[in-house]
Coordinates of C-alpha atoms and ligand atoms in Angstrom, one line a residue:
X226 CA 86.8 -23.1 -75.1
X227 CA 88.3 -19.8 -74.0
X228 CA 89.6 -17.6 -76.8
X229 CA 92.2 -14.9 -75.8
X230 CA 93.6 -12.4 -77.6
X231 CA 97.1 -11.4 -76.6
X232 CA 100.8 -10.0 -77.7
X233 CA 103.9 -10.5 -76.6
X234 CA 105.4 -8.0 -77.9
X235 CA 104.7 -8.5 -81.2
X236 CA 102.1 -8.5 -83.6
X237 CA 98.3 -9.4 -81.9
X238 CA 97.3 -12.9 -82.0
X239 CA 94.4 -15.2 -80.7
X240 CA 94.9 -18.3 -78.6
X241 CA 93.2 -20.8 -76.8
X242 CA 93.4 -20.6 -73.1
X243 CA 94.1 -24.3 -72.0
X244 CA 94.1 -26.2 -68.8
X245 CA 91.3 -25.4 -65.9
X246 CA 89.5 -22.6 -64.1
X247 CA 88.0 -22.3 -60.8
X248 CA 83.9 -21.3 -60.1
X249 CA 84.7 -17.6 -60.9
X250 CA 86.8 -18.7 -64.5
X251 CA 89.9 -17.6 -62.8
X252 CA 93.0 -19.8 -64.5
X253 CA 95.6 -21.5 -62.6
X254 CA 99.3 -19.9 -62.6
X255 CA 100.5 -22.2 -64.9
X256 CA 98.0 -21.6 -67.6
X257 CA 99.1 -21.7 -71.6
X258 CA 98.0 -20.1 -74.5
X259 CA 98.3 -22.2 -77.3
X260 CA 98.5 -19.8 -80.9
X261 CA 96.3 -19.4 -83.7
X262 CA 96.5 -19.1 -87.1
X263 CA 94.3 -16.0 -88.2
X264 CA 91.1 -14.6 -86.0
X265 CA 89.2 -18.0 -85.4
X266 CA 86.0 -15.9 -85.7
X267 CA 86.5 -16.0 -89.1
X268 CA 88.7 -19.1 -90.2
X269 CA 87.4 -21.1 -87.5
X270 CA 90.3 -22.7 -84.8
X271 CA 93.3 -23.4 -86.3
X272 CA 96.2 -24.5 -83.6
X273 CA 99.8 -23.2 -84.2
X274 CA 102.7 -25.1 -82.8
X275 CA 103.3 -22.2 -80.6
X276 CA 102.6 -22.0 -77.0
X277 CA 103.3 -19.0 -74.3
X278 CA 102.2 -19.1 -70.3
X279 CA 100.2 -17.0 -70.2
X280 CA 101.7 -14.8 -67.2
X281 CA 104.2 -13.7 -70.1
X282 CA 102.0 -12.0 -72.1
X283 CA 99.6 -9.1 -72.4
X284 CA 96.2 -9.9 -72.8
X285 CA 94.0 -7.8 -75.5
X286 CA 90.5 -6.9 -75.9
X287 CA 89.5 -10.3 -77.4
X288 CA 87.0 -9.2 -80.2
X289 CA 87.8 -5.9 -82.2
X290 CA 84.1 -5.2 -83.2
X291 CA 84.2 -4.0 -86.8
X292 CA 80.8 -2.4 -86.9
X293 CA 79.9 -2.0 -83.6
X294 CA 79.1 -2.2 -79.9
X295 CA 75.1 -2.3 -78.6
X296 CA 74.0 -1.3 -75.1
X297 CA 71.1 -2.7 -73.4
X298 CA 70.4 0.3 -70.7
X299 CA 68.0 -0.6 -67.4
X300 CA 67.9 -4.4 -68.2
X301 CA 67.8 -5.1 -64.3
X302 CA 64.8 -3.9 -62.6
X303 CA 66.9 -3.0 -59.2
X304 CA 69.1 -1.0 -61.4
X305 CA 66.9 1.0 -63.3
X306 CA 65.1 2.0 -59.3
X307 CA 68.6 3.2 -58.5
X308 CA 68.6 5.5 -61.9
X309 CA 64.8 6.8 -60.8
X310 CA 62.6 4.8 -62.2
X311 CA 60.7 1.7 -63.8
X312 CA 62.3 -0.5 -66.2
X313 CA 60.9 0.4 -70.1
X314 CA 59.0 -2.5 -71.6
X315 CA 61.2 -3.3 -74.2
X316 CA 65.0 -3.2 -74.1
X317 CA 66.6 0.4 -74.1
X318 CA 68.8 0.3 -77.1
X319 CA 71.8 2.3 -77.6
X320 CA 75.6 2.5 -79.6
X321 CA 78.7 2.3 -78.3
X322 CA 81.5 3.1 -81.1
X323 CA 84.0 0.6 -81.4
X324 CA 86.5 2.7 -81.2
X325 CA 85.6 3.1 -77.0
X326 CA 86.7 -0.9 -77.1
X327 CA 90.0 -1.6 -75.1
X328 CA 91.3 -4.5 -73.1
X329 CA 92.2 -6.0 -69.9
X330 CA 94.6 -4.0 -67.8
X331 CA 94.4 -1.1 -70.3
X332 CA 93.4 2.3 -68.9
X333 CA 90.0 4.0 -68.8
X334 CA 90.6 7.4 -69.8
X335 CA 88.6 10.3 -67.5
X336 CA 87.2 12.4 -70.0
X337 CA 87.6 16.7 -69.1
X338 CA 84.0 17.5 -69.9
X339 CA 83.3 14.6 -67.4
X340 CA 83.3 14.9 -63.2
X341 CA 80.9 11.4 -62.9
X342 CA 82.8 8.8 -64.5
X343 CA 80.6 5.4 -63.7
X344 CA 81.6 1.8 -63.7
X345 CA 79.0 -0.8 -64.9
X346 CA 79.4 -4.1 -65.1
X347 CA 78.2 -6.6 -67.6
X348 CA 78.0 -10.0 -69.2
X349 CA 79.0 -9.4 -72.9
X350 CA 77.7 -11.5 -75.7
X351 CA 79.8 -11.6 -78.9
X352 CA 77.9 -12.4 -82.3
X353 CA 79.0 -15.1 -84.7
X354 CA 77.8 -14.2 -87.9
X355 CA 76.1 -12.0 -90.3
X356 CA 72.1 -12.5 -89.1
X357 CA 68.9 -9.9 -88.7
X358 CA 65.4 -10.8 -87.5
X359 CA 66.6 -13.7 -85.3
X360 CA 63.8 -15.7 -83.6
X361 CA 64.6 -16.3 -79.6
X362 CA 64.7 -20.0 -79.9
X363 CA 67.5 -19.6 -83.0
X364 CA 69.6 -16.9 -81.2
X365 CA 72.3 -19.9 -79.7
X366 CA 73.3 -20.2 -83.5
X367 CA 74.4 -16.8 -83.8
X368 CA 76.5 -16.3 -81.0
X369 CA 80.1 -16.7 -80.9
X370 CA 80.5 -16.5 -77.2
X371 CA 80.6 -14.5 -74.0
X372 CA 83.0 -12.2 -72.6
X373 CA 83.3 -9.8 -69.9
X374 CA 82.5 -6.1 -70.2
X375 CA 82.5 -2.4 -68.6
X376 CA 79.7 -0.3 -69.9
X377 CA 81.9 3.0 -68.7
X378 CA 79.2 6.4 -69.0
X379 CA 79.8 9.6 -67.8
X380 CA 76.8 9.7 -65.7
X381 CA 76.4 13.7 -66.0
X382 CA 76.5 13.8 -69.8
X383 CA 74.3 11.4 -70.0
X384 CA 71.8 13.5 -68.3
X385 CA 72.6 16.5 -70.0
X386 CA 72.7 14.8 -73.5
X387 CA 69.4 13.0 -72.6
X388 CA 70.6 10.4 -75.2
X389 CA 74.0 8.2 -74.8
X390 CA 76.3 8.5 -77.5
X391 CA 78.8 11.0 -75.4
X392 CA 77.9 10.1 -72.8
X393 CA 79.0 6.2 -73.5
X394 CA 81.1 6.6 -76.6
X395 CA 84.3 8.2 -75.3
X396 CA 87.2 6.1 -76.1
X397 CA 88.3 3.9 -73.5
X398 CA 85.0 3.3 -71.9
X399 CA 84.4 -0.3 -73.3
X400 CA 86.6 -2.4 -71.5
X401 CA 86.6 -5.9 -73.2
X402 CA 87.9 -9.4 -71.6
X403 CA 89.6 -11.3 -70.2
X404 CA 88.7 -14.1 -73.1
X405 CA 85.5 -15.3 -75.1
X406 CA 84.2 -18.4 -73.4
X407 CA 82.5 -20.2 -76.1
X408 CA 80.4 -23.1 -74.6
X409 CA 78.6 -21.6 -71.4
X410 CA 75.4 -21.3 -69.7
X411 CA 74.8 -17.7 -69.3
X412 CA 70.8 -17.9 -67.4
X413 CA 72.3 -17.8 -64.3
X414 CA 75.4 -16.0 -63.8
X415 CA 77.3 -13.7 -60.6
X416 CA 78.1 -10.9 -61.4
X417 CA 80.3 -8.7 -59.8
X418 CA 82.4 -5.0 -59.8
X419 CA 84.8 -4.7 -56.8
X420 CA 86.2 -0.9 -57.2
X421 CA 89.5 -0.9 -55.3
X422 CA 88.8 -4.2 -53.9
X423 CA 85.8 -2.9 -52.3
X424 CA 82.6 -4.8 -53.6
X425 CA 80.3 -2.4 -55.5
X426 CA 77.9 -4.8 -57.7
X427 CA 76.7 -8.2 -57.0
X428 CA 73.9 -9.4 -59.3
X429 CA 73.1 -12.7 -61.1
X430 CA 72.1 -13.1 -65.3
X431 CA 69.1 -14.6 -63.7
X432 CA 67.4 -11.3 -62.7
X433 CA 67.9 -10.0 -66.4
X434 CA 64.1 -8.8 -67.6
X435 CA 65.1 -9.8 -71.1
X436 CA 66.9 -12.5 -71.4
X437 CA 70.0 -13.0 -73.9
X438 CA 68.1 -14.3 -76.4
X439 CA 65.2 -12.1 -76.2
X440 CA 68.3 -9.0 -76.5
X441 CA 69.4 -10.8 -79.6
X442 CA 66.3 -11.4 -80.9
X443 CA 64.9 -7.8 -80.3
X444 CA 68.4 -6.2 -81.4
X445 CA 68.5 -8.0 -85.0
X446 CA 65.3 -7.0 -85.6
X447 CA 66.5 -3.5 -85.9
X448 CA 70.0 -3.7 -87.1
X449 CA 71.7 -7.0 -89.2
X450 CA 74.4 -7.7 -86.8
X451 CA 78.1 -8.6 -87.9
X452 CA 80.3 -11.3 -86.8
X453 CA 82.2 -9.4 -84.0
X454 CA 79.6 -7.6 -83.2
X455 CA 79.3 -7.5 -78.7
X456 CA 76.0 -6.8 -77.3
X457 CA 76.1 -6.0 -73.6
X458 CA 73.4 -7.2 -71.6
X459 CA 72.6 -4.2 -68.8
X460 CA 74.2 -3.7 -65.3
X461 CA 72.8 -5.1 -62.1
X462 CA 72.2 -2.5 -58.9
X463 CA 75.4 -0.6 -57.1
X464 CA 76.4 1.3 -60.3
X465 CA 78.9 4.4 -59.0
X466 CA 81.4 6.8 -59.5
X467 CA 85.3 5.8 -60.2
X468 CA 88.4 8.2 -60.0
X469 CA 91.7 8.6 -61.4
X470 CA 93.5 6.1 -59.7
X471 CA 91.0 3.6 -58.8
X472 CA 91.1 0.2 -60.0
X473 CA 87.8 -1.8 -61.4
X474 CA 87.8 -5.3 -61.5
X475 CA 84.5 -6.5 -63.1
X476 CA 84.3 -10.5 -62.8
X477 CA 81.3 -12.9 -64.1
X478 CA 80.9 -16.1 -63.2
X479 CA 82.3 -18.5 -65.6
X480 CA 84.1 -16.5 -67.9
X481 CA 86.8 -14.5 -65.6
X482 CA 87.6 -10.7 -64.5
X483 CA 88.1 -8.0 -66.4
X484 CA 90.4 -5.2 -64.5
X485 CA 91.0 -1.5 -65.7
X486 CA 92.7 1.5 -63.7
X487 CA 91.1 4.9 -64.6
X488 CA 93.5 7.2 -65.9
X489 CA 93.8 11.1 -66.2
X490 CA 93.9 12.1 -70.0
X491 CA 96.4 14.9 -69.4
Ligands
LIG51 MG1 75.2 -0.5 -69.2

């Protein structure tokens, strides 16, 4: 099931995302959203009489994380040669505030004590419930689903901070969609970042050196996680800089594409 989040102009509300996608989870044209009562991460899937195409409305980051967002940094071993050097043992750990969280077609804001804004693209995995010290094999029942996600980080903060949180916490730079995809097979995924149509990423799930549940498991053994709570996975190889004005389309395999246009703050 795909789980949108959307408005039409009024208030926010979640919907199922009905009818067929092709290979990539793109929908057809004639796609509907069927309403919901309430946020079905937390009173389940209740339908609504009401249905909208969805080419009328505006889709929204489909998970407002209430506590928070975790990075998983150098989680593909091409990737982490491309940022000079090996990848570490266990998974690099760091916090995105939720408050960097916005949604598809919304813009990605170029921060003024930034002139390396970099795209990275991700398979985000969205937590289901309240859980810590999560074994590997027990890590399905804890997750809600899989979106789409844009670990935005001004590359030269990040080496002047030495740690992340600037550098990966300015709002804006956690794009979030299109939809949760709740029943998919996430070991072997494409995934992709085309910057102005050009293709700039192209990595698979598969080459991952710790797995999703391993992230989960390792993750929860630090922090209880919330329901809400997205963990995103690492970025393949081909990370680079964006500019005001470019548009980043950031699709995986299965679940859809995510598309942001960076924008000047002034
Ligand atoms: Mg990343």
């Amino acid at each position: 099931m795909r789980i949108a989040r959307f408005t039409t102009g009024d208030e926010p509300q979640f919907g199922v995302v009905t009818g067929d996608v092709d290979a990539l989870g793109i929908p057809a044209e004639d796609t509907v959203l069927v309403g919901l009562a309430g946020d079905p991460l937390h009173v389940g899937v209740q339908l609504t009489d009401t249905e909208v195409p969805l080419s009328q409305v505006r889709l929204l980051a489909p998970v407002l994380p209430r506590s928070k967002v975790v990075g998983i940094g150098k989680n593909y071993a091409a990737h982490a040669a491309e940022m000079g050097g090996k990848a570490p043992d266990e998974p690099l750990m760091f916090l995105k505030p939720n408050t960097s969280v916005v949604g598809p077609g919304d813009p990605v804001f170029y921060p003024r004590q930034s002139s390396e804004v970099h795209y990275e693209g991700e398979l985000a995995v969205v937590i289901s419930r309240i859980c810590r010290d999560v074994a590997p094999e027990r890590v399905a029942d804890v997750i809600y689903g899989y979106t789409v996600g844009n670990d935005v980080t001004a590359r030269d903060l990040q080496r002047s901070d030495v740690q992340f949180t600037r550098a990966k916490g300015f709002d804006s730079f956690c794009p979030l969609g299109p939809w949760i995809e709740t029943e998919l097979d996430v070991s072997d995924l494409r995934v992709t970042t085309h910057l102005n149509g050009d293709l700039r990423q192209d990595g698979t799930t598969r080459d991952m050196i710790h797995d999703v549940p391993a992230l989960v498991a390792h993750v929860s053994s630090v922090m209880t996680l919330l329901p809400g709570d997205v963990i995103l996975t690492g970025t393949p190889e081909g990370v680079g800089p964006m500019q005001v004005g470019d548009e980043v389309e950031v699709t995986v395999a299965g679940i859809g594409s995510l598309t942001n246009t960076v924008a000047s703050r002034d």
